Amino acid sequence: YFKRRSLDPHAHSLTLHCLPLRGLGHSRTLARPATMPDSAVASLTALIHVCLLVQSHAKGLELIVPQISHAEVGKNTLLSCSFSPPDHSPGDLVFYWMKGDTKGDEMTIYGFYHDQENWDVVNAEFINRTWSPHLSQSPGNCSLLLRYVRVTDSGTYRVFIKPISENAEAFTLLQVTAPYSQPLINVSTFCSDNNSAHHVLTCSVAGGYPAGNVQWHTALGEDCTAEAKTTNVTSADGLIEIVSQLNVTGSSNQTYTCSVSNPLLPTQYHVSKILPDNPCSQTLSTAVVVTIALVSFLSLMAVLCVFGWLLVSQRHTPCTTLNEDQHRGQPELSPLTEQGGTANLAHTRSSHGDRDGKIG
């Protein structure tokens, strides 16, 4: 109930007195006095709903759990829970932890009654993964230890306690996180038709949850995130790999930074890369060098061919000179010898002619 601290009917200052509300459910609205402003009614209604989310009262039994719990993939986490007064006999308590699924249904992940654990009703995914201190050893403690946290453990959990005829329940939201790895950045460069450089920067991280945020900045602080294309790939274990690509044209020797953050963790990772010099102009110089080398090689081959031809010509020239020298070295024949030789030749020819006539 509430009462005004002032007799002024238009005063907005109120004193809120919290008492156990009998039969007040979440769907019930607070009765509105005729003189209360609408803003005050809205504020009171919101405050009462917040109180009901954190604490549950049932005939004096108060159940307290945090609104949000946190866990990291692969580790253990404790879903904190306590109730008061803790002077109930453990044998009289019925104690369950439930988890909501994506279809709006619930599955039992832990059961305790008759002063012992009940695994017959526990979902197979949580067998040997949940544990709670025995109420007989820790009165008033209804916390739940969840081992080897998985991505699928994210969601809303409900704890239910019923000592004899009383009952109480409360909810907590479990946020599961996994830190991302240190990002890696690679650069691929291509040359366009006009010899300008086109760079593709690829920033990648893996092993995180939930989906992270990727941002691109230049060394001057310019935000290039809107120009990047980012995709998320979910692995079989639910962890996420992020790949972000940024296309840059003609910005050589510029520094670009890729930043990756997890929305549920404070750590932020940064990695920077300096774009290389324009390789397209170097490609043009290389072509010129190759052309010059090819022309030089062809010129050298031409020179070698001419040299080889001259060498072959020189090898034939001494032979001709030697024949001439030998011919010059023979003794000259006298006119008589030449005449005798001519006569002998004529005699030989006539002899052959006689033979041919006889045979004919």
Tab-separated table of C-alpha atoms in Angstrom:
chain	number	residue	atom	x	y	z
A	1	TYR	CA	0.000	0.000	0.000
A	2	PHE	CA	1.086	3.581	-0.278
A	3	LYS	CA	0.235	6.886	1.351
A	4	ARG	CA	0.905	10.486	0.581
A	5	ARG	CA	3.465	12.408	2.564
A	6	SER	CA	1.525	15.630	1.965
A	7	LEU	CA	-2.120	16.618	2.209
A	8	ASP	CA	-1.821	18.460	-1.091
A	9	PRO	CA	-3.970	16.445	-3.575
A	10	HIS	CA	-1.566	17.355	-6.383
A	11	ALA	CA	1.605	16.327	-4.516
A	12	HIS	CA	3.750	13.733	-6.308
A	13	SER	CA	5.813	12.616	-3.299
A	14	LEU	CA	4.752	9.186	-2.095
A	15	THR	CA	5.957	6.789	0.573
A	16	LEU	CA	5.940	3.140	-0.512
A	17	HIS	CA	5.385	0.528	2.189
A	18	CYS	CA	6.164	-3.025	1.076
A	19	LEU	CA	3.997	-5.687	2.620
A	20	PRO	CA	3.226	-9.269	1.561
A	21	LEU	CA	0.592	-8.931	-1.143
A	22	ARG	CA	-2.005	-11.648	-0.788
A	23	GLY	CA	-3.308	-12.987	-4.068
A	24	LEU	CA	-1.598	-10.351	-6.175
A	25	GLY	CA	-0.450	-11.856	-9.447
A	26	HIS	CA	1.712	-10.397	-12.181
A	27	SER	CA	-1.326	-9.700	-14.340
A	28	ARG	CA	-3.154	-7.707	-11.658
A	29	THR	CA	-2.929	-3.934	-11.747
A	30	LEU	CA	-2.749	-1.607	-8.788
A	31	ALA	CA	-5.948	0.232	-7.913
A	32	ARG	CA	-5.622	3.871	-8.803
A	33	PRO	CA	-6.731	6.614	-6.382
A	34	ALA	CA	-8.718	9.327	-7.973
A	35	THR	CA	-6.130	11.997	-7.158
A	36	MET	CA	-3.012	10.093	-8.245
A	37	PRO	CA	-1.309	11.294	-11.487
A	38	ASP	CA	-0.881	8.820	-14.342
A	39	SER	CA	2.923	9.073	-14.170
A	40	ALA	CA	2.918	8.043	-10.507
A	41	VAL	CA	0.713	5.035	-11.274
A	42	ALA	CA	3.060	3.918	-14.054
A	43	SER	CA	6.121	4.280	-11.838
A	44	LEU	CA	4.567	2.317	-8.992
A	45	THR	CA	3.366	-0.452	-11.287
A	46	ALA	CA	6.830	-0.842	-12.839
A	47	LEU	CA	8.498	-0.895	-9.426
A	48	ILE	CA	6.174	-3.590	-8.097
A	49	HIS	CA	6.740	-5.763	-11.188
A	50	VAL	CA	10.518	-5.499	-10.729
A	51	CYS	CA	10.189	-6.551	-7.109
A	52	LEU	CA	8.067	-9.531	-8.103
A	53	LEU	CA	10.704	-10.693	-10.633
A	54	VAL	CA	13.440	-10.794	-8.007
A	55	GLN	CA	11.581	-12.016	-4.927
A	56	SER	CA	8.702	-14.418	-4.542
A	57	HIS	CA	6.631	-14.516	-1.326
A	58	ALA	CA	4.353	-17.352	-0.347
A	59	LYS	CA	3.062	-17.300	3.238
A	60	GLY	CA	6.316	-15.838	4.514
A	61	LEU	CA	8.640	-17.912	2.282
A	62	GLU	CA	10.999	-15.610	0.402
A	63	LEU	CA	12.926	-16.960	-2.613
A	64	ILE	CA	15.788	-14.808	-3.935
A	65	VAL	CA	17.686	-15.281	-7.211
A	66	PRO	CA	19.559	-12.798	-9.437
A	67	GLN	CA	17.725	-11.532	-12.473
A	68	ILE	CA	20.708	-12.310	-14.725
A	69	SER	CA	23.362	-14.983	-14.320
A	70	HIS	CA	26.528	-15.383	-16.378
A	71	ALA	CA	28.464	-18.396	-17.604
A	72	GLU	CA	31.349	-19.120	-19.968
A	73	VAL	CA	31.370	-21.996	-22.432
A	74	GLY	CA	33.331	-24.991	-21.176
A	75	LYS	CA	33.391	-23.876	-17.546
A	76	ASN	CA	31.170	-24.363	-14.509
A	77	THR	CA	28.725	-21.767	-13.242
A	78	LEU	CA	26.559	-21.387	-10.146
A	79	LEU	CA	22.945	-20.280	-10.433
A	80	SER	CA	22.584	-18.562	-7.092
A	81	CYS	CA	19.420	-19.138	-5.077
A	82	SER	CA	18.427	-18.793	-1.423
A	83	PHE	CA	15.214	-18.742	0.566
A	84	SER	CA	14.178	-17.641	4.001
A	85	PRO	CA	13.285	-18.516	6.585
A	86	PRO	CA	15.489	-21.620	6.223
A	87	ASP	CA	13.908	-23.436	9.189
A	88	HIS	CA	12.053	-25.980	7.082
A	89	SER	CA	12.733	-29.658	7.409
A	90	PRO	CA	14.595	-30.957	4.305
A	91	GLY	CA	12.283	-33.939	4.205
A	92	ASP	CA	9.335	-31.617	3.683
A	93	LEU	CA	10.861	-29.661	0.795
A	94	VAL	CA	10.245	-30.232	-2.904
A	95	PHE	CA	12.937	-28.516	-4.905
A	96	TYR	CA	13.178	-28.316	-8.737
A	97	TRP	CA	15.138	-26.395	-11.331
A	98	MET	CA	13.533	-26.044	-14.758
A	99	LYS	CA	14.772	-24.603	-18.061
A	100	GLY	CA	12.625	-23.137	-20.796
A	101	ASP	CA	13.202	-24.243	-24.381
A	102	THR	CA	12.726	-22.466	-27.696
A	103	LYS	CA	9.178	-23.852	-28.024
A	104	GLY	CA	7.995	-22.310	-24.791
A	105	ASP	CA	8.024	-25.600	-22.886
A	106	GLU	CA	10.109	-26.497	-19.848
A	107	MET	CA	12.493	-29.333	-19.102
A	108	THR	CA	13.558	-30.503	-15.660
A	109	ILE	CA	17.292	-30.168	-15.098
A	110	TYR	CA	17.432	-30.976	-11.375
A	111	GLY	CA	15.064	-32.500	-8.835
A	112	PHE	CA	15.296	-32.886	-5.058
A	113	TYR	CA	12.620	-34.203	-2.749
A	114	HIS	CA	12.274	-36.618	0.150
A	115	ASP	CA	15.742	-35.481	1.167
A	116	GLN	CA	17.380	-36.970	-1.940
A	117	GLU	CA	18.044	-36.175	-5.593
A	118	ASN	CA	15.629	-37.396	-8.234
A	119	TRP	CA	17.304	-38.053	-11.596
A	120	ASP	CA	14.388	-39.918	-13.136
A	121	VAL	CA	12.748	-36.695	-14.265
A	122	VAL	CA	15.908	-34.882	-15.364
A	123	ASN	CA	16.426	-34.208	-19.078
A	124	ALA	CA	19.181	-36.315	-20.650
A	125	GLU	CA	21.229	-33.231	-21.605
A	126	PHE	CA	21.690	-32.353	-17.931
A	127	ILE	CA	22.375	-35.765	-16.437
A	128	ASN	CA	25.581	-35.548	-14.357
A	129	ARG	CA	25.874	-31.854	-15.254
A	130	THR	CA	23.821	-30.339	-12.414
A	131	TRP	CA	24.356	-30.433	-8.673
A	132	SER	CA	22.994	-28.621	-5.643
A	133	PRO	CA	24.156	-28.554	-2.010
A	134	HIS	CA	22.032	-30.922	0.026
A	135	LEU	CA	19.478	-28.883	1.848
A	136	SER	CA	20.220	-30.838	4.992
A	137	GLN	CA	23.832	-29.630	4.901
A	138	SER	CA	23.133	-26.065	3.699
A	139	PRO	CA	19.716	-24.906	4.931
A	140	GLY	CA	18.231	-22.128	2.871
A	141	ASN	CA	20.565	-22.727	-0.088
A	142	CYS	CA	18.821	-23.708	-3.312
A	143	SER	CA	21.662	-22.803	-5.703
A	144	LEU	CA	22.403	-24.975	-8.703
A	145	LEU	CA	25.854	-25.807	-10.080
A	146	LEU	CA	25.887	-26.283	-13.851
A	147	ARG	CA	28.975	-28.076	-15.171
A	148	TYR	CA	30.617	-27.839	-18.610
A	149	VAL	CA	28.459	-24.997	-19.861
A	150	ARG	CA	27.328	-25.184	-23.473
A	151	VAL	CA	25.958	-22.584	-25.844
A	152	THR	CA	22.568	-24.306	-25.695
A	153	ASP	CA	22.420	-23.656	-21.929
A	154	SER	CA	21.489	-20.038	-22.594
A	155	GLY	CA	17.955	-19.170	-21.594
A	156	THR	CA	15.538	-18.663	-18.734
A	157	TYR	CA	15.656	-20.894	-15.650
A	158	ARG	CA	12.927	-21.353	-13.042
A	159	VAL	CA	13.480	-22.595	-9.524
A	160	PHE	CA	10.491	-24.014	-7.653
A	161	ILE	CA	10.332	-24.819	-3.936
A	162	LYS	CA	7.396	-26.224	-2.021
A	163	PRO	CA	7.777	-26.741	1.707
A	164	ILE	CA	4.666	-28.708	2.808
A	165	SER	CA	1.695	-26.666	1.539
A	166	GLU	CA	3.604	-23.510	0.735
A	167	ASN	CA	5.351	-22.872	-2.566
A	168	ALA	CA	7.572	-20.253	-4.175
A	169	GLU	CA	9.250	-19.812	-7.542
A	170	ALA	CA	11.655	-17.376	-9.160
A	171	PHE	CA	13.339	-16.886	-12.528
A	172	THR	CA	16.829	-16.073	-13.690
A	173	LEU	CA	18.206	-15.451	-17.169
A	174	LEU	CA	21.467	-17.265	-17.927
A	175	GLN	CA	23.693	-15.466	-20.436
A	176	VAL	CA	26.334	-17.775	-21.903
A	177	THR	CA	29.441	-16.229	-23.409
A	178	ALA	CA	32.639	-17.358	-25.091
A	179	PRO	CA	35.571	-15.010	-25.801
A	180	TYR	CA	36.718	-14.629	-29.379
A	181	SER	CA	40.234	-15.470	-30.479
A	182	GLN	CA	42.749	-12.809	-31.424
A	183	PRO	CA	41.680	-11.553	-34.864
A	184	LEU	CA	43.805	-12.121	-37.955
A	185	ILE	CA	43.924	-9.777	-40.928
A	186	ASN	CA	45.143	-10.557	-44.449
A	187	VAL	CA	45.544	-8.364	-47.515
A	188	SER	CA	45.119	-9.414	-51.149
A	189	THR	CA	46.038	-6.931	-53.886
A	190	PHE	CA	44.881	-6.892	-57.511
A	191	CYS	CA	45.730	-4.562	-60.394
A	192	SER	CA	43.003	-2.976	-62.487
A	193	ASP	CA	43.212	-2.098	-66.170
A	194	ASN	CA	44.357	1.438	-65.380
A	195	ASN	CA	47.231	0.126	-63.199
A	196	SER	CA	45.529	1.156	-59.924
A	197	ALA	CA	45.775	-1.148	-56.893
A	198	HIS	CA	42.655	-2.812	-55.458
A	199	HIS	CA	43.120	-4.171	-51.902
A	200	VAL	CA	40.866	-6.672	-50.120
A	201	LEU	CA	41.358	-6.744	-46.332
A	202	THR	CA	39.961	-9.819	-44.564
A	203	CYS	CA	39.575	-9.845	-40.776
A	204	SER	CA	38.599	-13.162	-39.149
A	205	VAL	CA	37.996	-14.405	-35.597
A	206	ALA	CA	36.602	-17.669	-34.254
A	207	GLY	CA	35.374	-19.460	-31.153
A	208	GLY	CA	33.118	-16.757	-29.729
A	209	TYR	CA	29.543	-16.402	-28.530
A	210	PRO	CA	27.220	-14.591	-28.966
A	211	ALA	CA	27.693	-12.830	-32.302
A	212	GLY	CA	30.358	-10.168	-31.969
A	213	ASN	CA	30.691	-6.664	-33.345
A	214	VAL	CA	33.296	-5.824	-36.009
A	215	GLN	CA	34.458	-2.305	-36.771
A	216	TRP	CA	36.942	-0.888	-39.303
A	217	HIS	CA	38.896	2.347	-38.856
A	218	THR	CA	41.736	4.144	-40.615
A	219	ALA	CA	44.748	5.607	-38.846
A	220	LEU	CA	43.011	9.004	-39.033
A	221	GLY	CA	39.963	7.661	-37.171
A	222	GLU	CA	37.686	7.375	-40.187
A	223	ASP	CA	34.972	4.734	-39.660
A	224	CYS	CA	34.787	2.328	-42.628
A	225	THR	CA	32.487	-0.257	-41.016
A	226	ALA	CA	29.551	0.535	-43.289
A	227	GLU	CA	31.674	-0.304	-46.346
A	228	ALA	CA	32.636	-3.762	-45.047
A	229	LYS	CA	30.806	-7.038	-45.593
A	230	THR	CA	30.603	-9.177	-42.441
A	231	THR	CA	29.317	-12.755	-42.210
A	232	ASN	CA	28.846	-15.103	-39.250
A	233	VAL	CA	29.310	-18.853	-39.522
A	234	THR	CA	28.032	-21.070	-36.686
A	235	SER	CA	29.923	-24.281	-35.982
A	236	ALA	CA	28.465	-27.556	-34.737
A	237	ASP	CA	29.116	-26.626	-31.094
A	238	GLY	CA	27.301	-23.324	-31.471
A	239	LEU	CA	30.381	-21.106	-31.479
A	240	ILE	CA	30.589	-18.380	-34.093
A	241	GLU	CA	33.280	-17.539	-36.632
A	242	ILE	CA	33.234	-13.991	-37.995
A	243	VAL	CA	34.709	-12.988	-41.363
A	244	SER	CA	34.681	-9.340	-42.403
A	245	GLN	CA	35.990	-8.020	-45.740
A	246	LEU	CA	36.793	-4.413	-46.621
A	247	ASN	CA	37.565	-3.303	-50.191
A	248	VAL	CA	39.999	-0.420	-50.631
A	249	THR	CA	41.132	1.107	-53.935
A	250	GLY	CA	44.298	3.129	-54.464
A	251	SER	CA	45.218	3.723	-50.789
A	252	SER	CA	48.805	2.556	-50.554
A	253	ASN	CA	50.761	2.791	-47.294
A	254	GLN	CA	47.550	3.453	-45.354
A	255	THR	CA	46.870	1.730	-42.001
A	256	TYR	CA	43.530	-0.006	-41.388
A	257	THR	CA	42.430	-1.420	-38.016
A	258	CYS	CA	39.907	-4.199	-37.405
A	259	SER	CA	38.265	-4.236	-33.950
A	260	VAL	CA	36.233	-7.167	-32.603
A	261	SER	CA	34.195	-7.144	-29.399
A	262	ASN	CA	31.788	-9.447	-27.600
A	263	PRO	CA	28.610	-7.626	-26.494
A	264	LEU	CA	28.597	-9.513	-23.168
A	265	LEU	CA	32.322	-9.211	-22.372
A	266	PRO	CA	34.462	-6.127	-21.720
A	267	THR	CA	37.470	-7.276	-23.727
A	268	GLN	CA	37.987	-5.785	-27.187
A	269	TYR	CA	40.542	-7.012	-29.717
A	270	HIS	CA	42.371	-4.873	-32.294
A	271	VAL	CA	44.584	-5.752	-35.233
A	272	SER	CA	46.090	-3.351	-37.799
A	273	LYS	CA	47.548	-3.734	-41.273
A	274	ILE	CA	49.512	-1.361	-43.504
A	275	LEU	CA	48.626	-1.571	-47.172
A	276	PRO	CA	51.618	-2.303	-49.444
A	277	ASP	CA	53.023	0.046	-52.069
A	278	ASN	CA	51.268	0.126	-55.396
A	279	PRO	CA	52.497	-3.093	-57.039
A	280	CYS	CA	50.873	-2.195	-60.339
A	281	SER	CA	53.506	0.451	-61.172
A	282	GLN	CA	56.193	-2.060	-60.258
A	283	THR	CA	54.614	-4.481	-62.681
A	284	LEU	CA	55.053	-1.906	-65.484
A	285	SER	CA	58.741	-1.416	-64.680
A	286	THR	CA	59.256	-5.153	-64.651
A	287	ALA	CA	57.753	-5.426	-68.120
A	288	VAL	CA	60.134	-2.783	-69.402
A	289	VAL	CA	63.085	-4.600	-67.860
A	290	VAL	CA	61.997	-7.878	-69.411
A	291	THR	CA	61.636	-6.226	-72.814
A	292	ILE	CA	65.096	-4.724	-72.598
A	293	ALA	CA	66.551	-8.052	-71.555
A	294	LEU	CA	64.844	-9.808	-74.457
A	295	VAL	CA	66.138	-7.274	-76.987
A	296	SER	CA	69.612	-7.574	-75.532
A	297	PHE	CA	69.469	-11.339	-75.798
A	298	LEU	CA	68.367	-11.199	-79.423
A	299	SER	CA	71.111	-8.704	-80.199
A	300	LEU	CA	73.673	-10.962	-78.591
A	301	MET	CA	72.422	-13.916	-80.608
A	302	ALA	CA	72.742	-11.871	-83.790
A	303	VAL	CA	76.305	-10.928	-82.935
A	304	LEU	CA	77.157	-14.553	-82.228
A	305	CYS	CA	75.676	-15.613	-85.549
A	306	VAL	CA	77.758	-13.052	-87.441
A	307	PHE	CA	80.844	-14.091	-85.546
A	308	GLY	CA	80.204	-17.740	-86.333
A	309	TRP	CA	79.756	-16.989	-90.035
A	310	LEU	CA	83.027	-15.114	-90.105
A	311	LEU	CA	84.766	-17.965	-88.348
A	312	VAL	CA	83.517	-20.492	-90.911
A	313	SER	CA	84.631	-18.234	-93.740
A	314	GLN	CA	88.121	-18.019	-92.282
A	315	ARG	CA	88.353	-21.825	-92.113
A	316	HIS	CA	87.707	-22.163	-95.894
A	317	THR	CA	90.143	-19.431	-96.904
A	318	PRO	CA	93.426	-21.239	-95.870
A	319	CYS	CA	92.550	-24.314	-97.922
A	320	THR	CA	92.244	-22.278	-101.112
A	321	THR	CA	95.483	-20.543	-100.389
A	322	LEU	CA	97.237	-23.855	-99.785
A	323	ASN	CA	96.135	-25.277	-103.155
A	324	GLU	CA	97.379	-22.216	-104.854
A	325	ASP	CA	100.667	-22.510	-102.992
A	326	GLN	CA	101.024	-26.158	-103.964
A	327	HIS	CA	100.288	-25.344	-107.564
A	328	ARG	CA	102.847	-22.648	-107.464
A	329	GLY	CA	105.391	-24.971	-105.900
A	330	GLN	CA	105.364	-27.493	-108.790
A	331	PRO	CA	108.191	-27.169	-111.406
A	332	GLU	CA	107.286	-25.460	-114.599
A	333	LEU	CA	107.187	-27.685	-117.692
A	334	SER	CA	109.321	-26.809	-120.692
A	335	PRO	CA	107.658	-26.267	-124.052
A	336	LEU	CA	109.125	-29.530	-125.284
A	337	THR	CA	107.781	-31.423	-122.337
A	338	GLU	CA	104.449	-29.841	-122.872
A	339	GLN	CA	104.585	-30.747	-126.572
A	340	GLY	CA	105.646	-34.323	-125.757
A	341	GLY	CA	102.918	-34.654	-123.360
A	342	THR	CA	100.502	-33.372	-125.951
A	343	ALA	CA	101.837	-35.822	-128.508
A	344	ASN	CA	101.504	-38.704	-126.094
A	345	LEU	CA	97.974	-37.677	-125.419
A	346	ALA	CA	97.200	-37.553	-129.127
A	347	HIS	CA	98.878	-40.955	-129.633
A	348	THR	CA	96.821	-42.439	-126.855
A	349	ARG	CA	93.644	-41.056	-128.394
A	350	SER	CA	94.533	-42.473	-131.822
A	351	SER	CA	95.244	-45.879	-130.321
A	352	HIS	CA	91.887	-45.935	-128.751
A	353	GLY	CA	90.364	-44.914	-132.071
A	354	ASP	CA	92.017	-47.822	-133.896
A	355	ARG	CA	90.723	-50.247	-131.322
A	356	ASP	CA	87.234	-48.917	-131.675
A	357	GLY	CA	87.459	-49.280	-135.510
A	358	LYS	CA	88.625	-52.895	-135.281
A	359	ILE	CA	85.952	-53.811	-132.900
A	360	GLY	CA	83.357	-52.189	-135.118
